[in-house]
Coordinates of C-alpha atoms in Angstrom, one line a residue:
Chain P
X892 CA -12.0 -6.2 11.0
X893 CA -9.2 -8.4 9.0
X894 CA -10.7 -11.6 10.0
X895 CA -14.5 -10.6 9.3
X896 CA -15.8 -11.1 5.9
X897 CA -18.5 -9.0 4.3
X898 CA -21.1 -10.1 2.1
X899 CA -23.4 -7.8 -0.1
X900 CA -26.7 -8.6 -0.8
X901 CA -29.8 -7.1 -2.2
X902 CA -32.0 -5.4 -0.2
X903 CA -35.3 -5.5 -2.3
X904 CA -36.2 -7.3 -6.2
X905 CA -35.9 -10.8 -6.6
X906 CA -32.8 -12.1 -5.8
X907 CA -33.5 -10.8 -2.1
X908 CA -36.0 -13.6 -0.4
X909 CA -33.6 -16.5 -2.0
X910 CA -29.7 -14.7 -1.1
X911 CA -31.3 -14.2 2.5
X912 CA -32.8 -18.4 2.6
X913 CA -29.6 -19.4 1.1
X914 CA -27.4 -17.4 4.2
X915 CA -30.0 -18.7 6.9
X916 CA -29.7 -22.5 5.0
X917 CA -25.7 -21.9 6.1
X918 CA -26.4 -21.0 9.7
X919 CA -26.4 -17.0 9.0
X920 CA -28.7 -15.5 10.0
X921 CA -29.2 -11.2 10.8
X922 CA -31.7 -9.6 13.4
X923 CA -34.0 -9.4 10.1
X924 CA -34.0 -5.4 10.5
X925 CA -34.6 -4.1 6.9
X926 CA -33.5 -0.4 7.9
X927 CA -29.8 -1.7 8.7
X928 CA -27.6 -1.6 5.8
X929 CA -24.6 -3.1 7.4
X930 CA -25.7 -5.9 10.2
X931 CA -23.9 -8.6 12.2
X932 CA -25.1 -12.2 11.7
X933 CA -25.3 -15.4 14.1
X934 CA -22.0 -16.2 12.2
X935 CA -18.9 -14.0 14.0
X936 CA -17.1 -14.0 10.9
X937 CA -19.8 -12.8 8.7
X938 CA -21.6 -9.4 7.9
X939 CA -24.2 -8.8 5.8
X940 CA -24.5 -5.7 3.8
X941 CA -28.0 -4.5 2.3
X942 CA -27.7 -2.8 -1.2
X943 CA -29.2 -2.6 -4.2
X944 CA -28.9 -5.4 -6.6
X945 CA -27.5 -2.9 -9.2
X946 CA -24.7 -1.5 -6.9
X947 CA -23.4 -4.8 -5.9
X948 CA -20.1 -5.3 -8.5
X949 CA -19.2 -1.9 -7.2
X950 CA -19.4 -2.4 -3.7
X951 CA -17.6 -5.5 -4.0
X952 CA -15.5 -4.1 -7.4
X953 CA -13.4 -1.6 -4.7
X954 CA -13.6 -4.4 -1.5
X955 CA -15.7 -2.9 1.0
X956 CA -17.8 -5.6 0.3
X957 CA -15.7 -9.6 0.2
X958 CA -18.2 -11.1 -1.4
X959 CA -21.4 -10.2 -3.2
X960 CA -24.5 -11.9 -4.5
X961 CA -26.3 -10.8 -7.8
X962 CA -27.7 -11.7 -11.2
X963 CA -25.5 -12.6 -14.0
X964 CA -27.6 -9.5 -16.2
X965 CA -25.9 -7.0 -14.0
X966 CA -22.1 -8.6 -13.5
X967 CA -22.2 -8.6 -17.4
X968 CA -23.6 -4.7 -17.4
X969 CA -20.9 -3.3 -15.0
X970 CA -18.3 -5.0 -16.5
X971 CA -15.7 -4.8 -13.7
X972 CA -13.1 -6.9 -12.8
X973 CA -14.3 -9.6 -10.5
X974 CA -14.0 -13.1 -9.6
X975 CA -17.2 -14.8 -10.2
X976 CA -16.7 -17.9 -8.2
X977 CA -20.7 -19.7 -8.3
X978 CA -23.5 -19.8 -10.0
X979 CA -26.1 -20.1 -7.6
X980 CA -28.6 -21.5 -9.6
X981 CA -31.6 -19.5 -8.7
X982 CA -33.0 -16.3 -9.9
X983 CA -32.8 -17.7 -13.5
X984 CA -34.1 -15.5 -16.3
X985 CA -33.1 -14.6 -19.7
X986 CA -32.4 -11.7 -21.1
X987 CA -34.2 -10.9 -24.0
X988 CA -35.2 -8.8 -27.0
X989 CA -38.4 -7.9 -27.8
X990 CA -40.6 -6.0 -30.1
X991 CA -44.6 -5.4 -30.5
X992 CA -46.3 -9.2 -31.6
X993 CA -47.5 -7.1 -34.9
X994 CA -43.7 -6.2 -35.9
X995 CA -42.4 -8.6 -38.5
X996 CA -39.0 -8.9 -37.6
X997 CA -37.9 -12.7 -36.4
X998 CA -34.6 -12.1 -35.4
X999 CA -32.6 -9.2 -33.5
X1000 CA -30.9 -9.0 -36.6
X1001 CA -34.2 -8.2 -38.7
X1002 CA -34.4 -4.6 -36.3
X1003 CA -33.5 -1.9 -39.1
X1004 CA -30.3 0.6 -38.5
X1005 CA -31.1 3.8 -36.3
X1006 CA -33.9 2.2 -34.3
X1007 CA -34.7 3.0 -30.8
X1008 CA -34.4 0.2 -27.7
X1009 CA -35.4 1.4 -24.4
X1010 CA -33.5 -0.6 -21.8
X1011 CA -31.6 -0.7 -18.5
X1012 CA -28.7 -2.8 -19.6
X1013 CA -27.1 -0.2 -22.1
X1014 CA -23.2 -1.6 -21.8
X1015 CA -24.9 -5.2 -22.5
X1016 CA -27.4 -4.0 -25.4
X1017 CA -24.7 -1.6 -27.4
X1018 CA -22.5 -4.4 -27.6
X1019 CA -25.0 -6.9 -28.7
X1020 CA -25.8 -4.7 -31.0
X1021 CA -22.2 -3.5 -32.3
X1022 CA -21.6 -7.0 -32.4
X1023 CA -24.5 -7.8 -35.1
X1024 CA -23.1 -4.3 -37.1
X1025 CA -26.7 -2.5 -36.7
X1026 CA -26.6 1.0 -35.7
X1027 CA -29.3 1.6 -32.9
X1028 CA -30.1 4.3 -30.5
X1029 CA -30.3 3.7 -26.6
X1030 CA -33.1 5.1 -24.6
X1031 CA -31.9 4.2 -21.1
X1032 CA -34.8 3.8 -18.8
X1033 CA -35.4 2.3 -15.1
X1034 CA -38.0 0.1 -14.7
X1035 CA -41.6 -0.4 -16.6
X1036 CA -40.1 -1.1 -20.3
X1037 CA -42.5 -3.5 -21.5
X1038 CA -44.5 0.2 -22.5
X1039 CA -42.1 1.8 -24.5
X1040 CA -42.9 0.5 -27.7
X1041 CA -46.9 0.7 -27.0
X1042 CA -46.2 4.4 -26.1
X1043 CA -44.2 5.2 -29.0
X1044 CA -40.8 5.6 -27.1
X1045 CA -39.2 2.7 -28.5
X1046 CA -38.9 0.7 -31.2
X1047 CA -37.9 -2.6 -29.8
X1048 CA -36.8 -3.5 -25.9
X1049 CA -33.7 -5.4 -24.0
X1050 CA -35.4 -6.9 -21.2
X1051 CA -35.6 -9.5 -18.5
X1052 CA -38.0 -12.4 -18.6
X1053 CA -38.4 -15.5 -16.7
X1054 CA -41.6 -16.7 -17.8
X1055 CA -42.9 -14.5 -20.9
X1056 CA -45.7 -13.6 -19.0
X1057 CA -45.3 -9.2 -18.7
X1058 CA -44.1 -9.5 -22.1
X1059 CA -47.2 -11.3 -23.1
X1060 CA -49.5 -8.6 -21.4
X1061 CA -48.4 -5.8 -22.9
X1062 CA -48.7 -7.2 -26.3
X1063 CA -44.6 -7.9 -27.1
X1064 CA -42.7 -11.0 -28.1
X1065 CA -39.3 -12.2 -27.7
X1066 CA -37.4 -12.4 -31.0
X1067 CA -34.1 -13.4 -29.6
X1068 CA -31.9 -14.1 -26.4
X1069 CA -28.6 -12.2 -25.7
X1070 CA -27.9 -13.9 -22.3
X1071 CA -29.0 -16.3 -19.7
X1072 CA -28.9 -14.8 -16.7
X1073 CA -29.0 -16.4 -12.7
X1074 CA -27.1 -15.1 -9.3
X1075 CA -23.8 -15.6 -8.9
X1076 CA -21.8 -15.4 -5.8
X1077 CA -18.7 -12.9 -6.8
X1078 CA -15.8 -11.9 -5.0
X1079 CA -13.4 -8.9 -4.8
X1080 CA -9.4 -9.9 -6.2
X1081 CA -7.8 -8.7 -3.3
X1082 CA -10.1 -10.0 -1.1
X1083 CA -10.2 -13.3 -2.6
X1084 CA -6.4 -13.6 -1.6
X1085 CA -5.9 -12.1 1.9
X1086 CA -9.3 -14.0 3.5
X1087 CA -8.8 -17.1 1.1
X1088 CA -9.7 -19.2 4.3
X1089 CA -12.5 -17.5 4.9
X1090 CA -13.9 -17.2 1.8
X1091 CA -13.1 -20.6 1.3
X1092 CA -15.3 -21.9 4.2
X1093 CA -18.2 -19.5 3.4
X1094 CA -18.2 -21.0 -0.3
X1095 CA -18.3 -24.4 0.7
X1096 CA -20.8 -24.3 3.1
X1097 CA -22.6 -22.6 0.1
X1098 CA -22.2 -25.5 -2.0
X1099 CA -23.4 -27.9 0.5
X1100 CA -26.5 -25.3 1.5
Chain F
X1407 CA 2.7 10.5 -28.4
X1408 CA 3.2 7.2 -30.1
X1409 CA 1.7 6.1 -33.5
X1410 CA -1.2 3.8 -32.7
X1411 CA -1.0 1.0 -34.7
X1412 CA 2.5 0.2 -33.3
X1413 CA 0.9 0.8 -29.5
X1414 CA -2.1 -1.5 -30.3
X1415 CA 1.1 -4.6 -31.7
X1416 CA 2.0 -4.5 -28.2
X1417 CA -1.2 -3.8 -25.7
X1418 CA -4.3 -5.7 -27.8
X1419 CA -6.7 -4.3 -29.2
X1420 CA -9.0 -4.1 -26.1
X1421 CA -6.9 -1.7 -24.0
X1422 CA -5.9 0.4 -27.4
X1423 CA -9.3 1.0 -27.4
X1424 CA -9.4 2.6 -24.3
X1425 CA -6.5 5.0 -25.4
X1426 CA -7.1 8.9 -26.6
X1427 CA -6.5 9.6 -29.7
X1428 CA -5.7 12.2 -32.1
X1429 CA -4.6 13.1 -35.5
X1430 CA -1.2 13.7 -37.3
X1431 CA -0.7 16.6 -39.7
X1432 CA -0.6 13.8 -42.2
X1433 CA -3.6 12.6 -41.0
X1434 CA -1.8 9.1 -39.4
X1435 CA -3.9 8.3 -36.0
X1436 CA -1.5 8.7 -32.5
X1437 CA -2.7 8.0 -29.0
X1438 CA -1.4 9.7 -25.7
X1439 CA 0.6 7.6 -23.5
X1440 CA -1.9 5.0 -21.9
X1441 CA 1.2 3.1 -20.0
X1442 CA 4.4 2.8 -21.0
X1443 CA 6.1 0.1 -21.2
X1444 CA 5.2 -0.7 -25.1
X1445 CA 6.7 2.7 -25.6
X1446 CA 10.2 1.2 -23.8
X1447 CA 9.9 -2.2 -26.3
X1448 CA 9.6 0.2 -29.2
X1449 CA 12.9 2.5 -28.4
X1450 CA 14.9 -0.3 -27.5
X1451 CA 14.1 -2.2 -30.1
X1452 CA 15.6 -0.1 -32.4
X1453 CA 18.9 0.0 -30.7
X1454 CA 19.1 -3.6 -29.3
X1455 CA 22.1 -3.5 -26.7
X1456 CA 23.0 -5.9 -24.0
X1457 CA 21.2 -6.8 -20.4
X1458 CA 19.5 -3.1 -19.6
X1459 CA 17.7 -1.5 -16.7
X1460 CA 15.0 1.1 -16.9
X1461 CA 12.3 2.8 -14.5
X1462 CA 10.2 5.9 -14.6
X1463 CA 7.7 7.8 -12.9
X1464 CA 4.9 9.2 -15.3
X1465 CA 1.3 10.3 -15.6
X1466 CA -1.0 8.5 -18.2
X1467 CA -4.2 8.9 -19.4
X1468 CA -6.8 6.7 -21.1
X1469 CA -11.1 6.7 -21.5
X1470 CA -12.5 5.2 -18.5
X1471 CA -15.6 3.4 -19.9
X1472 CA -17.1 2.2 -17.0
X1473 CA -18.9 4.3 -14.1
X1474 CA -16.1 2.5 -11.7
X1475 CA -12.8 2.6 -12.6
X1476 CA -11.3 6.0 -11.1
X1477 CA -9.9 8.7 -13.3
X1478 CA -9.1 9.3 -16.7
X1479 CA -5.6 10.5 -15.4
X1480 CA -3.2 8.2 -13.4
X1481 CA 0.3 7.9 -12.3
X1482 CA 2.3 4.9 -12.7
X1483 CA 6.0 4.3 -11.2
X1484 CA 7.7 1.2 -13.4
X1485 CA 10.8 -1.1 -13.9
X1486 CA 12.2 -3.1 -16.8
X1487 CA 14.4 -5.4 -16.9
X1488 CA 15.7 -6.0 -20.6
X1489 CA 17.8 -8.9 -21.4
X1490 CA 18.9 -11.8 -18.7
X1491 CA 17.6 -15.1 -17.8
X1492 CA 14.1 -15.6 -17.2
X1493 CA 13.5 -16.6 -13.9
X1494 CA 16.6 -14.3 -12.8
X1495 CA 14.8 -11.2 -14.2
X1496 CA 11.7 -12.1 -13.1
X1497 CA 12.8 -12.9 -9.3
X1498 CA 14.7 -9.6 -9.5
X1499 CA 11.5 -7.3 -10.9
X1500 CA 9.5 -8.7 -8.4
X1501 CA 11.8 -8.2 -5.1
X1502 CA 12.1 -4.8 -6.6
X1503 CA 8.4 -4.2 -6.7
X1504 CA 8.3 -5.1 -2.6
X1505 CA 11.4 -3.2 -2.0
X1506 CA 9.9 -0.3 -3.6
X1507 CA 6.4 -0.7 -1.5
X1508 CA 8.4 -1.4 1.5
X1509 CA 10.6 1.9 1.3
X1510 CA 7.2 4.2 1.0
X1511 CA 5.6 2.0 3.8
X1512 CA 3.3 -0.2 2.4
X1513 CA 5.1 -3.7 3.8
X1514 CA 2.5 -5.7 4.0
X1515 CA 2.1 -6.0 0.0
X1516 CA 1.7 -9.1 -1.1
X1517 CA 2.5 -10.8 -4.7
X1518 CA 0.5 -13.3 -6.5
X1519 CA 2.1 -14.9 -9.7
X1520 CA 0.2 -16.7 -13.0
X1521 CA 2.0 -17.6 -15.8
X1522 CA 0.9 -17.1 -19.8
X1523 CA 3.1 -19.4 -20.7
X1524 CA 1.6 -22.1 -18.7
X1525 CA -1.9 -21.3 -19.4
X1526 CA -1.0 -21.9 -23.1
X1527 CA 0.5 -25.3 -22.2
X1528 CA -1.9 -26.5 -21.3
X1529 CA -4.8 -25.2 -24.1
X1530 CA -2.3 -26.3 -26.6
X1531 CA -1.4 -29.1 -24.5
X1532 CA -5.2 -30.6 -24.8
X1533 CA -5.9 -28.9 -28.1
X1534 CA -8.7 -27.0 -26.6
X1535 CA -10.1 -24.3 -29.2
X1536 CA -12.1 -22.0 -27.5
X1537 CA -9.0 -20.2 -26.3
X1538 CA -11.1 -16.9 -25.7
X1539 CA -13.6 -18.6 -23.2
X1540 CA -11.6 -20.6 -21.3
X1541 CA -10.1 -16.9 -20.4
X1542 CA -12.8 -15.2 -20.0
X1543 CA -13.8 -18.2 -17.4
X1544 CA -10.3 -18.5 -15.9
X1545 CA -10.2 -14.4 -15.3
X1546 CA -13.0 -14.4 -13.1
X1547 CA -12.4 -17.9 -11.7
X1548 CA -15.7 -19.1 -12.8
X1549 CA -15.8 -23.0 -12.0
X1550 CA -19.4 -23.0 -14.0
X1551 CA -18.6 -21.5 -16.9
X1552 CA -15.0 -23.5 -17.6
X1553 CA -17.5 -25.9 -17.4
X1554 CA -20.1 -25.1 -19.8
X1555 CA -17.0 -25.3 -22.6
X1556 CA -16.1 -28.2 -24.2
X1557 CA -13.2 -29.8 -23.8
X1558 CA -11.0 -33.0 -22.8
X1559 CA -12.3 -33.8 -18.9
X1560 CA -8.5 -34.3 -18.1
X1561 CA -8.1 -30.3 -19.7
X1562 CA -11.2 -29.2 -17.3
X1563 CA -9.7 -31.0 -14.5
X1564 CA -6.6 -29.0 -14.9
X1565 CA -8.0 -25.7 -15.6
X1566 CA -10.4 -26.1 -12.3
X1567 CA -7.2 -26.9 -10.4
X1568 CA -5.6 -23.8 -11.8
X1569 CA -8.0 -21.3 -11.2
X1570 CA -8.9 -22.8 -7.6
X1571 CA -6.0 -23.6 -5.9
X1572 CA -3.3 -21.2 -4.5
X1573 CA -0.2 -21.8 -2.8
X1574 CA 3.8 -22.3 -2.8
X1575 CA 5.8 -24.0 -5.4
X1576 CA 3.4 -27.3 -4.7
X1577 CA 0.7 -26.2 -6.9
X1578 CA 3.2 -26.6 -9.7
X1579 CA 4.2 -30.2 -8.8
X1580 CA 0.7 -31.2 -8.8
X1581 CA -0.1 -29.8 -12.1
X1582 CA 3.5 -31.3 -13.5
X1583 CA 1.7 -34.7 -12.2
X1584 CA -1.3 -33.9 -13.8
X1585 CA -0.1 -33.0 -16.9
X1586 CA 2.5 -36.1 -16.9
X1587 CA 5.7 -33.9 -17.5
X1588 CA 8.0 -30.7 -16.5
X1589 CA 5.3 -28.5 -18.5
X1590 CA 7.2 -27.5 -21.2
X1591 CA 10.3 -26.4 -18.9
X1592 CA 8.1 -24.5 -16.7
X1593 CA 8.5 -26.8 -13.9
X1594 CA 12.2 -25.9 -13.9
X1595 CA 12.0 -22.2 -14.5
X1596 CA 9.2 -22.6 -11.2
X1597 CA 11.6 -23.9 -9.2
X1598 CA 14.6 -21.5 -10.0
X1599 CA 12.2 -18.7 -9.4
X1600 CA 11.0 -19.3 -6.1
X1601 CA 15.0 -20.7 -4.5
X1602 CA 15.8 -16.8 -5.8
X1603 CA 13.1 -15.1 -4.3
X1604 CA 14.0 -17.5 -1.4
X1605 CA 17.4 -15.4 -1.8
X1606 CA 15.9 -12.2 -2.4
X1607 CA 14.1 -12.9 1.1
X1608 CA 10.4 -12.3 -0.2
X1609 CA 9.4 -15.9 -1.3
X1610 CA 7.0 -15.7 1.6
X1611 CA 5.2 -13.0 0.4
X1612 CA 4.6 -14.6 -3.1
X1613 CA 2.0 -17.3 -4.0
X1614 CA 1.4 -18.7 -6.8
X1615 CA -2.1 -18.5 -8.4
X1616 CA -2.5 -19.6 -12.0
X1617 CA -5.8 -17.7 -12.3
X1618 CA -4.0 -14.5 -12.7
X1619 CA -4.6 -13.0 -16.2
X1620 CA -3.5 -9.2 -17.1
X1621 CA -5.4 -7.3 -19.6
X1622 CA -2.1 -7.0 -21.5
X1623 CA -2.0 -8.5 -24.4
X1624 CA 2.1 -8.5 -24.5
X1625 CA 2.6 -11.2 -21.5
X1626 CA 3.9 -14.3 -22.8
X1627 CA 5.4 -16.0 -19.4
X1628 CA 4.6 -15.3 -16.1
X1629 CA 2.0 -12.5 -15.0
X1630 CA 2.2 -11.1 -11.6
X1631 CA -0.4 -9.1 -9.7
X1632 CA 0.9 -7.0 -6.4
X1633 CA -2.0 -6.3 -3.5
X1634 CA -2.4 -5.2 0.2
X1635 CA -5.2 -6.3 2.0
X1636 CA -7.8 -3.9 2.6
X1637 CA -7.1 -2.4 -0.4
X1638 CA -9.7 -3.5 -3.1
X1639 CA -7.9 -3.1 -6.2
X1640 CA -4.3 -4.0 -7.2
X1641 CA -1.6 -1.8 -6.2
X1642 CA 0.0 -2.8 -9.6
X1643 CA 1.5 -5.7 -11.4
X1644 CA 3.7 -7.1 -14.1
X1645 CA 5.3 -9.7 -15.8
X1646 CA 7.3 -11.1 -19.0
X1647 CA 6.8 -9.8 -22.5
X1648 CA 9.4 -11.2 -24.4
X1649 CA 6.9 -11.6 -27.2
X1650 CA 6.4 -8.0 -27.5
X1651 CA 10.1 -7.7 -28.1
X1652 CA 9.7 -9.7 -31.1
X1653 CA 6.9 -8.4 -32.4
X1654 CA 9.1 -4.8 -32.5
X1655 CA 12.1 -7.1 -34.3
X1656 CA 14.2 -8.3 -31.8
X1657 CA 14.2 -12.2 -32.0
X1658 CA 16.4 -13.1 -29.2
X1659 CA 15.6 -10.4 -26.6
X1660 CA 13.8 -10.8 -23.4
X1661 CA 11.5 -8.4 -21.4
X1662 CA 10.2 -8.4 -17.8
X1663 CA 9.3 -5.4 -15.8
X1664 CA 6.3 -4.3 -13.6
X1665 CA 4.0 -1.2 -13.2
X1666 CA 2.7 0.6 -9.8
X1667 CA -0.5 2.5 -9.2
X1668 CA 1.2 5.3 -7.5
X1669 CA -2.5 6.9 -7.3
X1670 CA -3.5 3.5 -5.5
X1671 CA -0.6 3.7 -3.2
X1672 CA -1.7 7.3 -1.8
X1673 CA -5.3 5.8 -1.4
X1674 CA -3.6 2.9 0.7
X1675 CA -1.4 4.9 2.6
X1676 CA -4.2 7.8 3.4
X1677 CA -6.2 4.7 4.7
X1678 CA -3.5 4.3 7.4
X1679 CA -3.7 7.6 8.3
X1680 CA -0.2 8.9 6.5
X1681 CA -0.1 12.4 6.7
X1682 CA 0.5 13.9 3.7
X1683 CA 2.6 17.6 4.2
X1684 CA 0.8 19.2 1.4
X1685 CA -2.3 18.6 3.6
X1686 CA -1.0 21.5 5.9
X1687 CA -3.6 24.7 4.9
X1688 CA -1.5 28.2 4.0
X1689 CA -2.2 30.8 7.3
X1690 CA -4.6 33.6 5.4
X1691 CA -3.4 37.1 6.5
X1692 CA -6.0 40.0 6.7
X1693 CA -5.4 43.7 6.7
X1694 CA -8.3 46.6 7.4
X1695 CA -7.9 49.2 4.5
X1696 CA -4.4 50.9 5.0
X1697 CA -2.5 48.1 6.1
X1698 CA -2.0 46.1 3.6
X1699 CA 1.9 47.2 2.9
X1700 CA 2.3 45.9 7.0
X1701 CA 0.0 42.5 6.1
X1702 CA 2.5 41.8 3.0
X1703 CA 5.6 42.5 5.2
X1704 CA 4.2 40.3 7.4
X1705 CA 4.1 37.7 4.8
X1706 CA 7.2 37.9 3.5
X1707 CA 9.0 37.5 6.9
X1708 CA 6.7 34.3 7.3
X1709 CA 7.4 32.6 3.8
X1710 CA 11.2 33.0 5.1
X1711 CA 10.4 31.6 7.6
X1712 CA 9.0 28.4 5.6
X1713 CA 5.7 29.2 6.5
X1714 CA 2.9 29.2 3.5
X1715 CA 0.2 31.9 3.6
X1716 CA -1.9 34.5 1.8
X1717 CA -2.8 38.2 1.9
X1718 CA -6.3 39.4 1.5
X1719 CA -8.9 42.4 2.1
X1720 CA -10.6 41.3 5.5
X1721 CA -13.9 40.2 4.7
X1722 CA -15.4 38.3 8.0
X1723 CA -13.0 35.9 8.2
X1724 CA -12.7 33.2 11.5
X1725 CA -9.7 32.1 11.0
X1726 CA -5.9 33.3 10.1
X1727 CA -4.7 36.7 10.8
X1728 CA -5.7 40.3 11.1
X1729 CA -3.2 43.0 10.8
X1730 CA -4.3 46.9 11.7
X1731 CA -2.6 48.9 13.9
X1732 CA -1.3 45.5 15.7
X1733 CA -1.9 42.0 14.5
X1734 CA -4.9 39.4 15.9
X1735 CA -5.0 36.0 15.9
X1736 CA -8.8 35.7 14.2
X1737 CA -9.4 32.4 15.8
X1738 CA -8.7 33.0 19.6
X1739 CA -9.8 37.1 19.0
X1740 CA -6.0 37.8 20.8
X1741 CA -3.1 39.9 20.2
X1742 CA -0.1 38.5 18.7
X1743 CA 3.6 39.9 19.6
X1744 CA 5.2 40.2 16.7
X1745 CA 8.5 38.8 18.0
X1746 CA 6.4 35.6 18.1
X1747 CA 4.9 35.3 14.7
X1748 CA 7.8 32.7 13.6
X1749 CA 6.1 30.4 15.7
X1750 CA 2.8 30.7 14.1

């Protein structure tokens, strides 16, 4: 297995169709079974494994993935120690905060101490917060947040846009950025040293795909 | 138990945050041993003495913030050298460190070597300011980001080298070309490092890679990170922290020394099947009601024997021992002889 390199990539959202055009763009391409969470590729060298998106630093974090593709929003949220080596430049988005349109605040810094924010980035949000010194209390969900603050649950949201357009719908603006966000190729350490040449061929082909 | 604000001098203030903490009766804040070699600095500070050499063996404990990190509990195994010429101490501590992984089996470990000192050539070299970033890009060898900071193209050009090449003693010629000089006297201590690891016969098994950054915030010349591959996370790591020494008061003293993840080692060598002893289960001896004087004799001649094992009611059991009026092996349903229960 030494000489065979690993790479994690998600297995649904939207970093899935472009990770699996970018592979095929570099000649790797897998039997296209969705059920297979580890599958060989045309490439010898190269296996692709299926996760989530959200799971990715981990897998590659503790090296039984090489080499893992995912969004910027969720390296930052894990935290872990990893070499991020490329921005792939797609799967841009920013993330955001956002409150109801009829709330008067214009900046993040305008949400009063001891207010609620429903997110899914709660490492990300708490320091954002910290760092502007107001006080605020975390409502972790998964999914759907652009309702919380219709529905009561939250005062304000940390949230993923790319074109304003959910946001919009469900009657919210944007009052502020905390981070840009697009995939990034990462690697594991250890990895990163033992298969250098490996990893080395699979990134330039990725520059040049 | 140290006081904390003489721990977070020597570690930063990142990884003192990560340390437990609790309260003197006079209401000054300590923190439970998160590593130890601040805790060395500190004591020898106080009695400065010529060239000495120190290891332990010792659990420590810290917060784990993150949902992937392992436990809140570790062990670490360490050695520091105090005193000495630099690249002397640091060839030494670093042969030691594969001598050590070597003895308990792990000799394929591998060492990769950054240097602090370097890295702050160069910022100070080019006068680049946003010190912070330009780590935070260099740690995770982000190309793109080193490149969204501004600074001097000949700085980026360097740093991109840095981070993206690895290799022998060449990569530090180049960068002496780049730069236009020896690098401070880095150049030369290079050199002299890698003729005695040459001599120490493990220059092979060290590369240099000027991307490596420790969380520590002691380091002040090189930084060295130990690995095996197949094993996802550093086995441990190391380097110089003569700064440190300073900071506790002694001006002239120098510090190198490394760290092991002995909880890391077990996970590497359980991953090539090393059997562990301990792993051997104690034989559990049953007695029917009335024999339970026989099953503790029985015991008793076993654990002389150097056997482990454990006396109990019978209660169903499939495996271990049965004693009534003779003794039953549980597993095959037959009768033991007692003559042969030492070989059980």
């Amino acid at each position: 297995m030494s000489g065979e390199l690993i790479i994690a990539i998600p297995n649904k959202g939207r970093l899935k169709e472009p990770a699996v055009k970018l592979l095929a763009k570099m000649g790797i391409l897998t039997d296209g079974s969705d059920r297979e969470y580890l599958s060989k590729t045309t490439d010898r060298e190269v296996n692709v494994l299926s996760v989530r998106a959200a799971d990715i630093p981990v897998y590659v974090y503790y090296g039984i993935a090489d080499l893992g593709i995912t969004g910027k929003d969720i390296i930052s949220e894990k935290g872990l120690d990893l070499y991020e080596i490329m921005d792939l430049g797609f799967g841009k988005c920013d993330l955001v905060v956002a409150v109801r349109k009829e709330m008067p605040y214009k900046s993040p810094s305008d949400i009063p101490q001891g207010s609620r924010v429903a997110t899914e980035f709660s490492n990300i949000t708490k320091r954002y917060f910290d760092g502007l010194g107001i006080q605020v209390e975390i409502i972790e969900l998964r999914g759907a947040m652009e309702i919380a603050p219709s529905l009561g649950l939250a005062d304000a949201i940390v949230d993923l846009t790319s074109t304003g357009v959910t946001l919009e719908r469900n009657g919210l603006k944007s009052i502020g950025k905390i981070l840009k966000s697009s995939a990034r190729l990462i690697c594991n350490k250890v990895s990163y040293k033992t298969k250098y040449s490996a990893i080395e061929m699979v990134t330039t082909k990725m520059r040049d795909a | 138990m140290d006081f904390f604000d003489i721990i977070k001098e020597g570690t930063g203030e990142g990884f003192a945050d990560s340390l437990f903490k609790v309260q003197d009766s006079d209401g000054k804040l300590l923190t439970l041993r998160g590593e130890v070699t601040t805790q060395i600095a500190r004591m020898l500070a106080s009695r400065a003495r010529d060239e000495t050499r120190l290891f332990y063996i010792t659990n420590c404990v810290k917060y784990i913030d993150s949902d992937a990190s392992g436990q809140r509990e570790y062990w670490q195994a360490g050695a520091e050298l105090i005193g000495g010429d630099a690249a002397s101490s640091d060839a030494e501590a670093i042969a030691l460190a594969l001598s050590i992984l070597d003895s308990i089996g792990l000799n394929g470990a591998q060492i990769d070597v950054g240097s602090v000192g370097l890295f702050r050539y160069v910022l100070n070299y080019f006068g680049v300011s946003d010190f912070e970033g330009v780590i935070r890009a260099v740690k995770r060898k982000s190309v793109d980001d080193l490149r969204g900071i501004s600074m001097n193209p000949r700085a980026l050009e360097m740093f991109i080298y840095m981070i993206s090449r690895r290799g022998g003693i060449e990569v530090i010629d180049k960068l002496s070309e780049m730069a236009d000089g020896d690098l401070g006297g880095q150049k030369g201590y290079f050199r002299k490092l890698f003729r005695l690891l040459d001599a120490y016969g493990c220059a092979g098994r060290v590369k240099i890679d000027l991307g490596t950054l420790r969380e520590m915030k002691y380091y002040n010349g090189i930084i060295f990170e130990i690995f095996l591959g197949g094993i996802g996370t550093p086995l441990g790591g190391g380097g110089r922290y003569d700064a440190m020494m300073k900071e506790f008061g002694l001006e002239e003293s120098r510090a190198t020394g490394f760290a092991i993840s002995v909880d890391t080692c077990i996970r590497a060598l359980e991953s090539c099947n090393f059997s562990f002893n301990s792993k051997e289960r104690p034989l559990g001896i049953f007695f029917l009601e009335g024999y339970e004087e026989a099953a503790i004799a029985l015991a008793r001649r076993l654990r002389a024997n150097g056997k482990g094992c454990y006396v109990s009611a019978y209660n169903g059991e499939r495996e271990g021992v049965l004693v009534s009026e003779g003794v039953l092996d549980l597993s095959t349903g037959k009768e033991l002889q007692l003559e042969g229960m030492g070989g059980l």
